[in-house]
Structures are given as C-alpha cells and as structure tokens.
Short mmCIF file of C-alpha atoms in Angstrom, two decimals:
data_model
loop_
_atom_site.label_atom_id
_atom_site.label_comp_id
_atom_site.label_asym_id
_atom_site.label_seq_id
_atom_site.Cartn_x
_atom_site.Cartn_y
_atom_site.Cartn_z
CA MET A 1 -0.28 0.11 -0.09
CA ALA A 2 1.14 3.71 -0.75
CA ASP A 3 -0.51 4.47 2.75
CA GLU A 4 2.58 5.17 4.77
CA ARG A 5 1.22 6.95 8.07
CA PRO A 6 2.42 5.42 11.34
CA ALA A 7 0.30 1.97 11.65
CA THR A 8 -2.10 1.30 14.73
CA ASN A 9 -0.93 -0.08 18.26
CA SER A 10 -3.48 -3.16 17.38
CA THR A 11 -1.93 -6.26 15.47
CA ASP A 12 -2.67 -8.24 11.97
CA VAL A 13 -2.26 -11.34 12.36
CA ASP A 14 -1.80 -14.23 9.69
CA LEU A 15 -3.99 -16.53 10.67
CA GLU A 16 -2.89 -19.14 8.15
CA LYS A 17 0.59 -18.45 9.49
CA GLY A 18 0.62 -17.43 12.61
CA HIS A 19 2.56 -14.39 12.73
CA SER A 20 1.89 -10.93 13.32
CA ARG A 21 2.46 -7.68 11.95
CA PRO A 22 1.30 -4.31 11.94
CA SER A 23 -1.40 -3.03 12.05
CA SER A 24 -3.28 -1.72 9.26
CA SER A 25 -6.35 -0.01 10.19
CA GLN A 26 -5.07 3.32 8.54
CA GLU A 27 -6.34 1.76 5.08
CA LEU A 28 -9.44 3.05 5.73
CA LYS A 29 -10.43 5.96 3.83
CA PRO A 30 -13.52 8.50 3.93
CA LYS A 31 -15.55 6.93 1.58
CA THR A 32 -15.83 7.58 -2.03
CA GLU A 33 -17.18 4.99 -3.12
CA PRO A 34 -20.95 2.91 -2.02
CA GLU A 35 -17.98 0.32 -0.75
CA SER A 36 -17.66 1.04 2.90
CA ASP A 37 -15.66 -1.86 4.52
CA SER A 38 -13.34 -0.48 6.27
CA LEU A 39 -9.85 -2.76 6.59
CA HIS A 40 -8.70 -4.87 4.30
CA THR A 41 -5.52 -6.42 4.86
CA ASN A 42 -6.68 -8.24 7.39
CA GLU A 43 -8.57 -10.37 4.60
CA LYS A 44 -6.21 -11.65 2.74
CA THR A 45 -4.31 -12.65 5.99
CA LEU A 46 -6.76 -14.73 6.75
CA ASN A 47 -7.25 -16.35 4.11
CA ASN A 48 -3.34 -16.08 1.88
CA GLU A 49 -5.27 -14.64 -0.68
CA PRO A 50 -3.79 -12.14 -2.98
CA GLU A 51 -3.82 -8.03 -2.67
CA GLN A 52 -6.68 -7.30 -3.87
CA GLU A 53 -9.09 -4.07 -3.44
CA PRO A 54 -11.90 -4.37 -0.79
CA GLU A 55 -14.71 -6.61 -1.89
CA HIS A 56 -17.30 -5.06 -3.26
CA ASN A 57 -15.42 -1.55 -4.79
CA THR A 58 -13.32 -3.77 -6.97
CA ALA A 59 -14.69 -3.22 -10.12
CA SER A 60 -13.36 0.74 -10.45
CA GLN A 61 -10.03 -0.41 -10.01
CA PRO A 62 -8.74 -1.84 -14.41
CA VAL A 63 -8.44 -5.06 -14.54
CA ASP A 64 -5.68 -7.35 -17.03
CA ASP A 65 -8.28 -10.50 -17.07
CA PRO A 66 -10.76 -10.78 -19.64
CA ASN A 67 -12.46 -13.50 -18.04
CA LEU A 68 -12.74 -11.30 -14.09
CA VAL A 69 -16.06 -10.93 -13.36
CA ASP A 70 -17.39 -8.84 -10.79
CA TRP A 71 -19.60 -5.71 -9.83
CA ASP A 72 -20.46 -4.38 -13.18
CA GLY A 73 -19.27 -0.50 -12.32
CA PRO A 74 -19.52 1.33 -7.88
CA ASP A 75 -23.27 2.21 -9.45
CA ASP A 76 -23.98 -1.69 -10.58
CA PRO A 77 -27.72 -2.36 -8.08
CA GLU A 78 -26.80 -5.82 -7.90
CA ASN A 79 -24.55 -4.80 -5.24
CA PRO A 80 -26.36 -5.11 -1.94
CA MET A 81 -24.63 -1.64 -0.95
CA ASN A 82 -25.85 0.07 -3.78
CA TRP A 83 -29.66 -1.12 -2.87
CA PRO A 84 -32.62 0.53 -2.20
CA ASP A 85 -33.06 1.71 2.05
CA ARG A 86 -35.78 -0.42 2.38
CA GLN A 87 -34.78 -3.18 0.97
CA LYS A 88 -32.22 -2.48 3.25
CA TRP A 89 -33.74 -2.02 6.22
CA LEU A 90 -36.51 -4.80 5.17
CA ASN A 91 -32.82 -7.68 5.45
CA ILE A 92 -32.29 -6.75 8.35
CA GLY A 93 -35.61 -6.11 10.29
CA LEU A 94 -36.76 -9.49 9.31
CA ILE A 95 -33.15 -10.28 10.56
CA SER A 96 -33.30 -8.43 13.72
CA LEU A 97 -36.72 -10.05 14.55
CA LEU A 98 -35.40 -13.84 13.97
CA THR A 99 -32.55 -12.28 16.21
CA PHE A 100 -35.39 -11.28 19.33
CA VAL A 101 -36.83 -14.94 19.39
CA THR A 102 -33.92 -17.12 19.54
CA PRO A 103 -33.88 -15.45 22.76
CA LEU A 104 -36.54 -15.58 24.20
CA GLY A 105 -36.57 -19.23 24.55
CA SER A 106 -32.98 -19.07 26.13
CA SER A 107 -35.03 -17.30 30.01
CA MET A 108 -38.14 -17.80 29.05
CA PHE A 109 -40.08 -20.63 30.71
CA ALA A 110 -37.97 -19.84 33.89
CA PRO A 111 -40.40 -18.15 35.94
CA GLY A 112 -41.33 -22.44 36.00
CA ILE A 113 -38.33 -24.62 37.17
CA PRO A 114 -40.18 -25.27 40.25
CA ALA A 115 -42.93 -27.34 38.26
CA ILE A 116 -40.69 -28.22 36.16
CA MET A 117 -38.28 -29.58 38.65
CA VAL A 118 -41.26 -31.54 40.29
CA GLN A 119 -42.73 -32.65 36.94
CA PHE A 120 -39.49 -34.84 36.30
CA GLY A 121 -39.15 -35.87 39.94
CA GLU A 122 -35.16 -33.28 40.26
CA THR A 123 -34.27 -32.06 43.39
CA SER A 124 -30.86 -30.59 42.26
CA SER A 125 -30.56 -27.04 42.05
CA ILE A 126 -27.12 -27.49 39.33
CA THR A 127 -29.66 -29.16 37.29
CA ALA A 128 -32.06 -26.47 37.49
CA THR A 129 -29.79 -24.14 36.29
CA PHE A 130 -27.83 -25.85 33.92
CA VAL A 131 -31.11 -26.38 32.82
CA VAL A 132 -31.20 -22.86 31.75
CA SER A 133 -27.55 -23.20 30.76
CA VAL A 134 -27.18 -26.07 28.22
CA TYR A 135 -29.02 -23.88 26.17
CA ILE A 136 -26.69 -20.91 26.00
CA LEU A 137 -24.11 -23.70 24.99
CA GLY A 138 -25.68 -24.05 21.71
CA PHE A 139 -24.91 -20.32 21.35
CA ALA A 140 -21.29 -21.15 22.04
CA PHE A 141 -20.90 -23.98 19.49
CA GLY A 142 -23.44 -22.27 16.47
CA PRO A 143 -21.38 -20.61 15.56
CA LEU A 144 -17.78 -22.61 15.39
CA ILE A 145 -20.00 -24.26 12.10
CA VAL A 146 -22.41 -21.50 11.15
CA ALA A 147 -19.65 -18.27 10.20
CA PRO A 148 -17.73 -20.77 7.88
CA VAL A 149 -20.57 -21.81 6.40
CA SER A 150 -22.31 -18.51 5.34
CA GLU A 151 -18.99 -17.19 4.56
CA MET A 152 -19.01 -21.14 2.30
CA TRP A 153 -22.60 -20.67 1.04
CA GLY A 154 -23.69 -17.89 1.55
CA ARG A 155 -26.21 -16.01 5.13
CA ARG A 156 -29.91 -16.43 3.77
CA PRO A 157 -29.95 -20.68 3.42
CA LEU A 158 -28.74 -20.38 6.93
CA TYR A 159 -31.61 -18.27 8.14
CA ILE A 160 -33.96 -19.70 6.71
CA TRP A 161 -32.94 -22.66 7.85
CA GLY A 162 -31.90 -22.07 10.76
CA ASN A 163 -35.17 -20.91 11.52
CA ILE A 164 -37.18 -23.78 10.46
CA PHE A 165 -34.64 -25.62 12.23
CA PHE A 166 -35.24 -23.53 15.77
CA VAL A 167 -39.85 -24.48 15.54
CA LEU A 168 -38.73 -27.85 15.34
CA PHE A 169 -36.51 -28.09 18.10
CA SER A 170 -39.31 -26.41 20.12
CA VAL A 171 -41.89 -28.46 19.48
CA GLY A 172 -39.33 -31.35 20.71
CA THR A 173 -38.41 -29.40 23.66
CA ALA A 174 -42.42 -28.61 24.30
CA LEU A 175 -43.17 -32.34 23.97
CA SER A 176 -39.93 -33.65 25.93
CA GLN A 177 -41.07 -36.72 28.87
CA ASN A 178 -37.85 -36.12 30.59
CA MET A 179 -34.69 -33.69 32.05
CA ASP A 180 -33.00 -35.13 30.00
CA MET A 181 -35.18 -35.19 26.59
CA MET A 182 -35.64 -31.55 27.57
CA MET A 183 -31.93 -30.42 27.69
CA ALA A 184 -31.08 -31.67 24.38
CA PHE A 185 -33.45 -30.12 22.43
CA ARG A 186 -32.80 -26.99 24.06
CA PHE A 187 -29.10 -27.36 23.50
CA LEU A 188 -30.00 -27.97 19.83
CA MET A 189 -32.81 -24.92 20.42
CA GLY A 190 -29.21 -22.79 20.78
CA VAL A 191 -27.70 -24.02 18.15
CA ALA A 192 -29.63 -23.44 15.80
CA GLY A 193 -30.87 -20.42 17.14
CA SER A 194 -27.31 -18.67 17.05
CA VAL A 195 -27.89 -18.58 13.40
CA PRO A 196 -28.79 -15.17 13.09
CA ILE A 197 -26.28 -14.25 16.66
CA THR A 198 -23.73 -14.63 14.31
CA ILE A 199 -23.53 -14.14 11.69
CA GLY A 200 -26.20 -10.54 12.13
CA SER A 201 -23.67 -8.75 11.74
CA GLY A 202 -22.29 -9.85 8.81
CA SER A 203 -25.03 -9.02 7.37
CA ILE A 204 -24.95 -5.21 8.17
CA ALA A 205 -21.78 -5.26 6.93
CA ASP A 206 -22.61 -5.73 3.20
CA ILE A 207 -24.92 -3.41 3.09
CA MET A 208 -24.39 -0.98 5.00
CA PRO A 209 -21.77 1.68 4.67
CA VAL A 210 -19.89 2.83 8.10
CA GLU A 211 -22.02 6.31 8.69
CA MET A 212 -24.58 3.87 9.27
CA ARG A 213 -23.65 0.96 10.60
CA GLY A 214 -24.54 2.27 14.40
CA ARG A 215 -27.90 2.22 14.01
CA ALA A 216 -28.33 -1.17 12.23
CA MET A 217 -26.24 -3.22 14.63
CA SER A 218 -28.48 -1.18 17.24
CA ALA A 219 -30.69 -2.43 15.91
CA TRP A 220 -30.04 -6.18 15.03
CA ALA A 221 -27.52 -6.51 19.40
CA LEU A 222 -30.32 -5.59 21.14
CA GLY A 223 -31.87 -8.41 20.46
CA PRO A 224 -29.86 -11.03 21.82
CA LEU A 225 -29.58 -9.11 25.05
CA LEU A 226 -32.98 -7.59 25.02
CA GLY A 227 -34.61 -11.03 25.00
CA PRO A 228 -33.54 -12.41 27.89
CA CYS A 229 -35.30 -9.77 30.16
CA ILE A 230 -37.50 -9.39 27.80
CA GLY A 231 -38.41 -13.52 28.34
CA PRO A 232 -39.88 -14.27 31.55
CA VAL A 233 -42.28 -10.95 31.82
CA ALA A 234 -44.21 -13.58 29.49
CA GLY A 235 -43.10 -16.13 30.40
CA GLY A 236 -43.45 -15.78 34.03
CA TYR A 237 -47.25 -15.16 33.24
CA LEU A 238 -48.37 -17.74 30.62
CA ILE A 239 -46.93 -20.66 33.22
CA ARG A 240 -49.01 -18.98 35.69
CA GLU A 241 -52.55 -19.42 33.46
CA THR A 242 -51.57 -22.70 31.84
CA SER A 243 -47.69 -24.97 31.50
CA TRP A 244 -44.01 -24.38 31.50
CA ARG A 245 -44.71 -26.57 28.13
CA TRP A 246 -47.33 -23.42 26.13
CA VAL A 247 -43.81 -21.22 26.06
CA TYR A 248 -41.76 -23.84 24.23
CA TRP A 249 -45.39 -23.65 21.91
CA LEU A 250 -45.43 -19.70 21.54
CA VAL A 251 -41.77 -20.26 20.74
CA CYS A 252 -42.29 -22.45 17.66
CA ILE A 253 -45.38 -20.39 17.36
CA VAL A 254 -43.43 -17.46 16.60
CA GLY A 255 -40.30 -18.20 15.02
CA GLY A 256 -43.32 -19.91 12.37
CA ILE A 257 -44.49 -17.44 11.71
CA CYS A 258 -40.92 -15.64 10.65
CA ILE A 259 -40.79 -18.16 8.62
CA PRO A 260 -42.68 -17.40 5.74
CA PRO A 261 -40.93 -13.99 5.26
CA SER A 262 -37.87 -15.26 4.80
CA PHE A 263 -38.71 -16.90 2.25
CA LEU A 264 -39.98 -14.54 0.77
CA TYR A 265 -38.55 -11.12 1.36
CA MET A 266 -34.85 -12.13 2.77
CA LYS A 267 -32.18 -11.48 -0.04
CA GLU A 268 -28.30 -12.72 -0.32
CA THR A 269 -25.84 -10.06 1.25
CA TYR A 270 -22.00 -11.33 0.36
CA ALA A 271 -20.70 -10.26 -2.22
CA PRO A 272 -18.63 -13.85 -3.44
CA ILE A 273 -21.75 -15.29 -3.41
CA LEU A 274 -23.21 -12.80 -5.47
CA ILE A 275 -20.83 -12.22 -7.75
CA GLU A 276 -20.43 -15.87 -7.58
CA ARG A 277 -24.54 -16.37 -8.70
CA LYS A 278 -23.36 -14.06 -12.15
CA VAL A 279 -20.79 -15.92 -13.19
CA LEU A 280 -22.52 -19.22 -13.00
CA LYS A 281 -25.24 -16.81 -15.64
CA LEU A 282 -22.55 -15.30 -17.95
CA ARG A 283 -21.15 -18.62 -18.10
CA LYS A 284 -24.73 -20.74 -19.03
CA GLU A 285 -25.11 -16.61 -21.69
CA THR A 286 -21.84 -17.44 -22.99
CA GLY A 287 -21.02 -19.70 -23.52
CA ASN A 288 -17.53 -19.23 -21.78
CA ASN A 289 -16.18 -21.56 -19.24
CA ASN A 290 -12.47 -19.22 -18.28
CA LEU A 291 -14.81 -15.97 -16.33
CA HIS A 292 -14.22 -16.90 -12.78
CA SER A 293 -15.02 -14.08 -9.53
CA LYS A 294 -12.83 -11.32 -9.04
CA LEU A 295 -13.71 -12.20 -5.39
CA ASP A 296 -13.07 -16.32 -6.26
CA SER A 297 -9.44 -17.34 -3.90
CA GLY A 298 -9.24 -20.44 -6.70
CA GLN A 299 -9.65 -22.89 -3.56
CA SER A 300 -11.18 -25.92 -3.58
CA VAL A 301 -14.33 -26.21 -1.99
CA ALA A 302 -12.62 -28.94 1.28
CA ASP A 303 -9.78 -26.06 1.40
CA LYS A 304 -11.71 -23.25 1.95
CA PHE A 305 -13.62 -25.31 4.17
CA LYS A 306 -10.59 -25.88 6.52
CA ILE A 307 -10.10 -22.66 6.37
CA ALA A 308 -12.73 -20.42 6.95
CA ILE A 309 -13.96 -23.41 9.78
CA VAL A 310 -10.67 -22.55 11.67
CA ARG A 311 -11.27 -19.18 11.45
CA PRO A 312 -13.07 -18.19 14.57
CA VAL A 313 -10.72 -19.62 16.29
CA LYS A 314 -7.48 -18.52 14.52
CA LEU A 315 -9.27 -14.61 15.20
CA LEU A 316 -10.38 -15.31 18.76
CA PHE A 317 -6.72 -16.35 20.23
CA LEU A 318 -3.58 -14.99 17.53
CA VAL A 319 -5.07 -11.44 16.74
CA PRO A 320 -4.75 -9.85 20.36
CA ILE A 321 -6.91 -6.65 20.28
CA VAL A 322 -10.00 -9.42 18.97
CA THR A 323 -8.96 -11.67 22.68
CA SER A 324 -8.68 -8.44 24.65
CA MET A 325 -12.02 -7.98 22.97
CA ALA A 326 -13.23 -11.23 23.24
CA LEU A 327 -13.33 -11.99 27.06
CA TYR A 328 -14.02 -8.42 27.67
CA VAL A 329 -17.54 -8.62 26.44
CA ALA A 330 -17.66 -12.38 28.09
CA ILE A 331 -17.18 -10.78 31.48
CA VAL A 332 -20.07 -8.58 31.12
CA TYR A 333 -22.47 -10.44 29.31
CA GLY A 334 -21.80 -13.38 32.70
CA ILE A 335 -22.55 -11.23 35.22
CA LEU A 336 -25.74 -9.55 32.94
CA TYR A 337 -27.15 -13.88 33.34
CA LEU A 338 -25.07 -13.46 36.48
CA LEU A 339 -27.53 -10.15 37.30
CA ILE A 340 -30.17 -11.79 35.62
CA THR A 341 -30.32 -15.45 37.83
CA THR A 342 -30.56 -13.28 40.80
CA PHE A 343 -33.86 -11.32 40.36
CA SER A 344 -35.93 -14.03 40.70
CA PHE A 345 -36.11 -15.41 44.51
CA VAL A 346 -34.74 -11.53 45.44
CA TYR A 347 -36.96 -10.06 44.97
CA ARG A 348 -39.79 -12.45 45.94
CA ASP A 349 -37.44 -12.73 49.42
CA GLN A 350 -36.74 -9.18 50.36
CA TYR A 351 -39.18 -7.78 48.77
CA GLY A 352 -42.58 -10.16 48.73
CA PHE A 353 -42.61 -9.81 45.13
CA ASP A 354 -45.73 -13.34 43.62
CA GLU A 355 -44.47 -14.96 39.75
CA GLY A 356 -45.93 -13.14 38.33
CA THR A 357 -44.69 -9.99 39.74
CA VAL A 358 -41.25 -11.19 39.81
CA GLY A 359 -41.57 -11.27 36.35
CA LEU A 360 -41.83 -7.13 35.56
CA THR A 361 -38.20 -7.33 37.38
CA PHE A 362 -36.76 -7.60 33.78
CA LEU A 363 -38.18 -5.27 32.80
CA PRO A 364 -35.69 -2.05 34.15
CA ALA A 365 -32.85 -4.75 32.15
CA GLY A 366 -34.66 -4.01 29.09
CA ILE A 367 -35.25 0.11 29.44
CA GLY A 368 -31.80 0.14 30.29
CA MET A 369 -30.77 -1.89 26.92
CA MET A 370 -33.61 0.77 25.21
CA ILE A 371 -32.06 3.62 25.97
CA GLY A 372 -28.49 2.36 25.27
CA VAL A 373 -29.73 1.58 21.95
CA VAL A 374 -31.49 5.17 21.31
CA VAL A 375 -28.35 7.03 22.10
CA PHE A 376 -25.01 5.00 21.87
CA GLY A 377 -26.24 3.51 18.04
CA ALA A 378 -26.61 7.20 16.84
CA LEU A 379 -23.65 8.63 18.61
CA SER A 380 -20.95 6.33 17.21
CA ASP A 381 -22.70 7.63 13.97
CA MET A 382 -22.52 11.21 14.89
CA LEU A 383 -18.66 10.51 15.03
CA VAL A 384 -18.19 8.67 12.69
CA LYS A 385 -20.06 11.46 9.93
CA ARG A 386 -18.31 14.03 11.79
CA ARG A 387 -14.56 12.79 11.31
CA MET A 388 -15.61 12.47 7.06
CA ALA A 389 -17.25 15.53 7.23
CA ALA A 390 -13.90 17.27 8.78
CA GLY A 391 -12.48 15.46 5.90
CA GLY A 392 -9.94 12.89 8.54
CA ASP A 393 -8.84 9.47 7.86
CA LEU A 394 -11.44 6.81 8.89
CA VAL A 395 -10.18 3.99 11.07
CA PRO A 396 -11.88 1.90 13.74
CA GLU A 397 -10.55 3.07 16.02
CA ILE A 398 -13.70 6.22 16.18
CA ARG A 399 -15.89 3.42 17.28
CA LEU A 400 -13.89 3.44 20.59
CA THR A 401 -13.18 6.77 21.11
CA PRO A 402 -12.95 7.21 25.43
CA ALA A 403 -15.90 9.99 24.94
CA VAL A 404 -18.28 7.12 24.98
CA ALA A 405 -15.72 4.26 25.71
CA LEU A 406 -14.89 4.99 29.25
CA PRO A 407 -18.23 6.25 30.50
CA CYS A 408 -20.27 2.89 29.28
CA ALA A 409 -17.42 1.12 31.64
CA THR A 410 -17.77 3.16 33.98
CA VAL A 411 -20.68 3.32 34.81
CA LEU A 412 -20.88 -0.72 34.47
CA PRO A 413 -20.31 -1.18 38.36
CA VAL A 414 -21.43 1.06 39.26
CA GLY A 415 -24.53 0.68 38.21
CA LEU A 416 -23.87 -3.36 40.16
CA PHE A 417 -23.24 -1.59 43.33
CA ILE A 418 -26.29 -0.26 43.51
CA TYR A 419 -28.16 -3.22 43.42
CA GLY A 420 -26.29 -5.70 45.61
CA TRP A 421 -25.70 -3.27 48.12
CA THR A 422 -29.46 -1.65 47.95
CA THR A 423 -31.20 -5.19 47.02
CA GLU A 424 -29.17 -5.96 50.85
CA LYS A 425 -30.15 -3.43 52.75
CA GLN A 426 -33.38 -2.79 51.28
CA VAL A 427 -33.83 -0.01 50.47
CA HIS A 428 -36.87 0.11 47.91
CA PHE A 429 -37.18 -1.94 45.45
CA ILE A 430 -37.21 1.03 42.46
CA VAL A 431 -33.94 1.50 43.28
CA PRO A 432 -32.30 -1.73 42.25
CA MET A 433 -34.38 -1.25 39.38
CA LEU A 434 -32.18 1.71 38.78
CA GLY A 435 -29.22 0.31 39.21
CA VAL A 436 -30.01 -2.48 36.59
CA VAL A 437 -30.98 0.78 34.44
CA ILE A 438 -27.96 2.01 34.42
CA PHE A 439 -25.76 -0.91 33.91
CA SER A 440 -28.10 -2.67 31.24
CA ALA A 441 -27.63 1.02 29.46
CA GLY A 442 -24.15 1.40 29.69
CA LEU A 443 -23.65 -3.05 28.24
CA MET A 444 -24.82 -1.85 25.11
CA GLY A 445 -22.30 1.14 24.68
CA VAL A 446 -19.71 -1.25 25.48
CA MET A 447 -21.51 -4.02 22.60
CA MET A 448 -21.66 -1.19 20.53
CA CYS A 449 -18.79 -0.31 20.90
CA ILE A 450 -16.48 -3.22 19.97
CA GLN A 451 -19.35 -5.21 17.66
CA ASN A 452 -18.70 -2.08 15.91
CA TYR A 453 -14.90 -1.82 16.10
CA LEU A 454 -14.57 -5.50 15.01
CA LEU A 455 -16.91 -5.25 11.82
CA ASP A 456 -15.18 -2.30 10.52
CA THR A 457 -11.44 -3.85 10.99
CA PHE A 458 -13.24 -7.58 9.74
CA PRO A 459 -16.25 -6.53 7.33
CA ARG A 460 -15.81 -9.41 4.94
CA TYR A 461 -14.80 -11.41 7.86
CA ALA A 462 -17.32 -10.17 10.55
CA ALA A 463 -19.49 -13.27 10.94
CA SER A 464 -16.43 -14.49 11.57
CA VAL A 465 -15.09 -12.52 14.38
CA THR A 466 -18.70 -12.31 15.42
CA ALA A 467 -18.38 -15.94 16.41
CA ALA A 468 -15.77 -15.50 18.57
CA LEU A 469 -16.93 -12.88 20.70
CA ALA A 470 -19.76 -15.53 20.46
CA VAL A 471 -17.71 -18.25 21.91
CA LEU A 472 -16.77 -16.34 24.72
CA ARG A 473 -19.92 -14.67 25.29
CA SER A 474 -21.37 -17.45 25.36
CA LEU A 475 -19.74 -19.80 27.38
CA ALA A 476 -19.47 -17.20 30.30
CA GLY A 477 -23.68 -16.49 30.23
CA ALA A 478 -23.49 -20.22 30.24
CA LEU A 479 -21.20 -20.67 33.10
CA LEU A 480 -21.45 -17.39 35.85
CA PRO A 481 -25.10 -17.84 37.10
CA SER A 482 -24.01 -20.84 38.66
CA PRO A 483 -22.23 -19.69 41.25
CA ALA A 484 -26.00 -17.92 42.00
CA SER A 485 -27.48 -21.32 42.72
CA ARG A 486 -25.36 -21.59 46.03
CA CYS A 487 -25.94 -18.80 47.18
CA THR A 488 -28.24 -19.42 49.55
CA THR A 489 -30.07 -16.47 50.50
CA PRO A 490 -30.77 -13.23 49.35
CA SER A 491 -27.80 -10.94 50.96
CA ALA A 492 -25.69 -13.41 48.90
CA SER A 493 -26.57 -13.21 46.03
CA ALA A 494 -26.61 -9.05 46.61
CA GLY A 495 -23.25 -9.58 47.92
CA ALA A 496 -22.73 -12.20 45.10
CA THR A 497 -23.73 -9.40 41.64
CA ALA A 498 -21.96 -5.69 44.13
CA SER A 499 -18.77 -8.43 44.17
CA SER A 500 -18.82 -8.09 40.81
CA ALA A 501 -19.01 -4.27 40.07
CA SER A 502 -14.66 -4.79 40.93
CA SER A 503 -14.95 -5.14 36.67
CA PRO A 504 -12.08 -3.45 35.12
CA PRO A 505 -12.74 -1.29 32.12
CA PRO A 506 -11.41 -2.30 28.92
#
C-alpha cells in the first residue's frame, strides 16, 4: 500500500501462518464509493489470498484479466451496498426479528423451573441452573459451524433453515418427557438459534455504509440482550395461567410466523456469493467457462472449508485485540446473566413479590438496553459522520473513542453496586431497579463500541469475528450463573452481584 502513515497500536495476524504484523487500520479512507468496508488487509491474511482491493468496490479498479467478473461499476444495482434503503432495512428488520425470537427461548421458561423440577422428579439446584445454561451452550458451539458455512455458501439459506430447525427443536422441547430430553432439545434450540446472532453483523456489513452501521448494529444487537430480559415477563404470566410447555409452543408459533417473510423477502447479501452467481449466469449466456469471480481465491471447496472452519478460532486466540475484547464482552455478558439469575429470589424474598410480579422485575434491564441503543448507536454514527465532514481519515478506532467507551465502562460497576448494596439493605425496590437500568445502558454502550469496531476492522469476515465473540460470551453466560445457584440467601446473592462490580473497564 502507498499509505505510509504510522500504524496503530493494534496488530493484524496472518491466521494461516500464525505471525503478527503491524495493523493496517490506517487504510480506511473517507468513502467516495458505495463500498463501506473499512479494513481489508486483514482479509488477505485470513485465507492467504493475494492482495486485492476491498471486496465490493473492485469494479472501479483496472483489470487485466478479461475473464475476471466483478460488479458492473461502482453503481451496480446488484451490489448490496447500492440497494434502496427500503430493501436494506427490510433485510435488517427480518434479521433483527429472528435475533430477538431465538434468545427468548433461553430464559422465557425460567419462572416455570420449580414446576419442571417437580414434574421430572429433580431436586438438584445445579440441574435447575444447567437446564437454563445448556441453551446458552448451544449459542457457544453453533457459531463455530455457522460462521464458516455462511462465508462459503451465503447468509440467506442459513437464516431460513436455521429458523426452521429452531421451530422443530422447540416442538421437541415442548413434548419433552424427562429432563434429559429437555436438555438435549434446548441445546439444539441454542445451536439453531445461534444463526442470526452469529451472522447478523456480517449481513449488516454487507449492505450498510460505515456511517450508518451504528444504528443498524444497535437494532440487531438488541435481540440477544433484550430477549432474555423480556422473555421471563411474558413467561411468568403464561406459565401461571397454563403450563411451562406453552412457553415453547409460543416460541414455536412466533418462530413459525417468521418463516414465510424470511423466505419471500430476505435476500442474499454476501458479495462473493452474489458475484459467483453472476459468473455462473454469464458462463451459461456466453459459453465461456473461463470466466471467474474476482473474489474467488482459487481454492477448492475442501480447502476453503478447512480455512473457514478454523478462522473464528484463530481470530480468537491469535489476534490480541479480538482476544482482549472477547474476554471483556464475556465477563460483562456473564454478569448480565448472573444478575438475571438473582431477580427471581431476591425480589421474592427481600420484597415479597409474587411469581407474576417477579417477571416484571426483568423490565428495567430491557429499558436500560433500549436507552443504550438509542443513545450510543446514534452517537457512534454521529462521530463517524463528523470525522468524514472534517475530511479526516476513517479508522476503526473511531468506534472506541474515549468519550463514549470510558463512560459506558464506568457506569457498569456503578449500576451493579447500586443493585447489590440496596437489595441487601432492603432499600425501596425502585432503587435497585434504577441500578439495573444504569448497568444495562452501559452494557449496550460497551457492546456497540466493541462490535462496531470489530465489524469495521474485519468487514468481509464479520461473521467469523462475531463467532469469536459469541463463543466466549455464551460460555460465560452459561457458566457464570452457576455460583448464583449456590447463594442460599438473598444477601449472599446481592453480595455476589455487587462483587462483580470490580470488573475493570477495557
């Protein structure tokens, strides 16, 4: 590259050879083309491809090979970056809906756990916790398969078939006759439900320019965080009036409703797949079998799969910035689930809430997340637009500006301390709820900063870097609530939560 500006503090890693080199985040320029992907030298090193320009914008570059197929210029309407806003937001809306539905199954049935334990003759508190956590374990293992498959065969088939299998596994859970059967189907629900959580960010990177990506990411990221908070509210009243099985029938119905619009209106967004389809069409029309995609690395399907399947793992363990951010997100996400686990017995035992009212105590977390989405998603895009208007270079580090990241990280322990200390002292219940609102708003801010930064840094492999985050995040969400099950008193639970406030900011 001709750009000789100093490298930033982050590093790139050749994920095929295992060595690191200076970061190329400075290569992100102010956009003059429809392509918004910011950092593309990482992409070469992820699969040993030769140097090339950003994947969606290559049509504007001189090409020597007459058989090379690319977009028909920077304004090609087939390029997802050039789709009408209506089509872009329709895709994002459907993806966000799926991302909201699948996490509902993780905790919606939580108020019915006592009845389930009695029905299946279980008494262990560890079993009661694990039946919730096993769903999140599915979220941890699913991305390791979903991400590479999406980067080989596209996003759309995975959304559709992932949702179909999610509905089928929900039926199996609703019909469970013992705890083992329930755990098995809940794990499979988590694996199938991980599809929109894993590749949603990739779809957004495919279609949204960098200055609009913050809002789109906010809409998508809200689902996996808001679902576990809203689910128990509806689940508590539904279980009280019917039975725990109806939680899964409801999830099945909602997931089933999403199938027709996904099949009819969702479009493929992944540029390599779209250009490959164009190649096949032109070969058929011209009879020239030498035509090939500019984004084709020339590797066999088997080689592509081998590289793609290990890419999330290499990103997680060989790229220090991904590793550190994944660890921080995992800690914060695990604390969220630890916090949620305490609501049922803290508000019941400390404040005398009944089963239905306890479900409402999950709402402050949802309110805080909504505040975080509205504020930090818009603020992130505003900072990018301001940098562009000033003629400055757009680097991914804009997403981590201290003016946004530090306040978000600071309010996390503040909110936790307010919740833990005030519940232990039995201060009026509105005060700990305000602490949860503060924590949840900061959580969304942290998630937005980190996810937008990594999305701008690894645009073509957004699904893989999201999978790297999802693996640790989901493992923490599955395992950290276990200590809460051993806190036999509300005071102990509150103390455990307050002690989590010592988590350092990134």
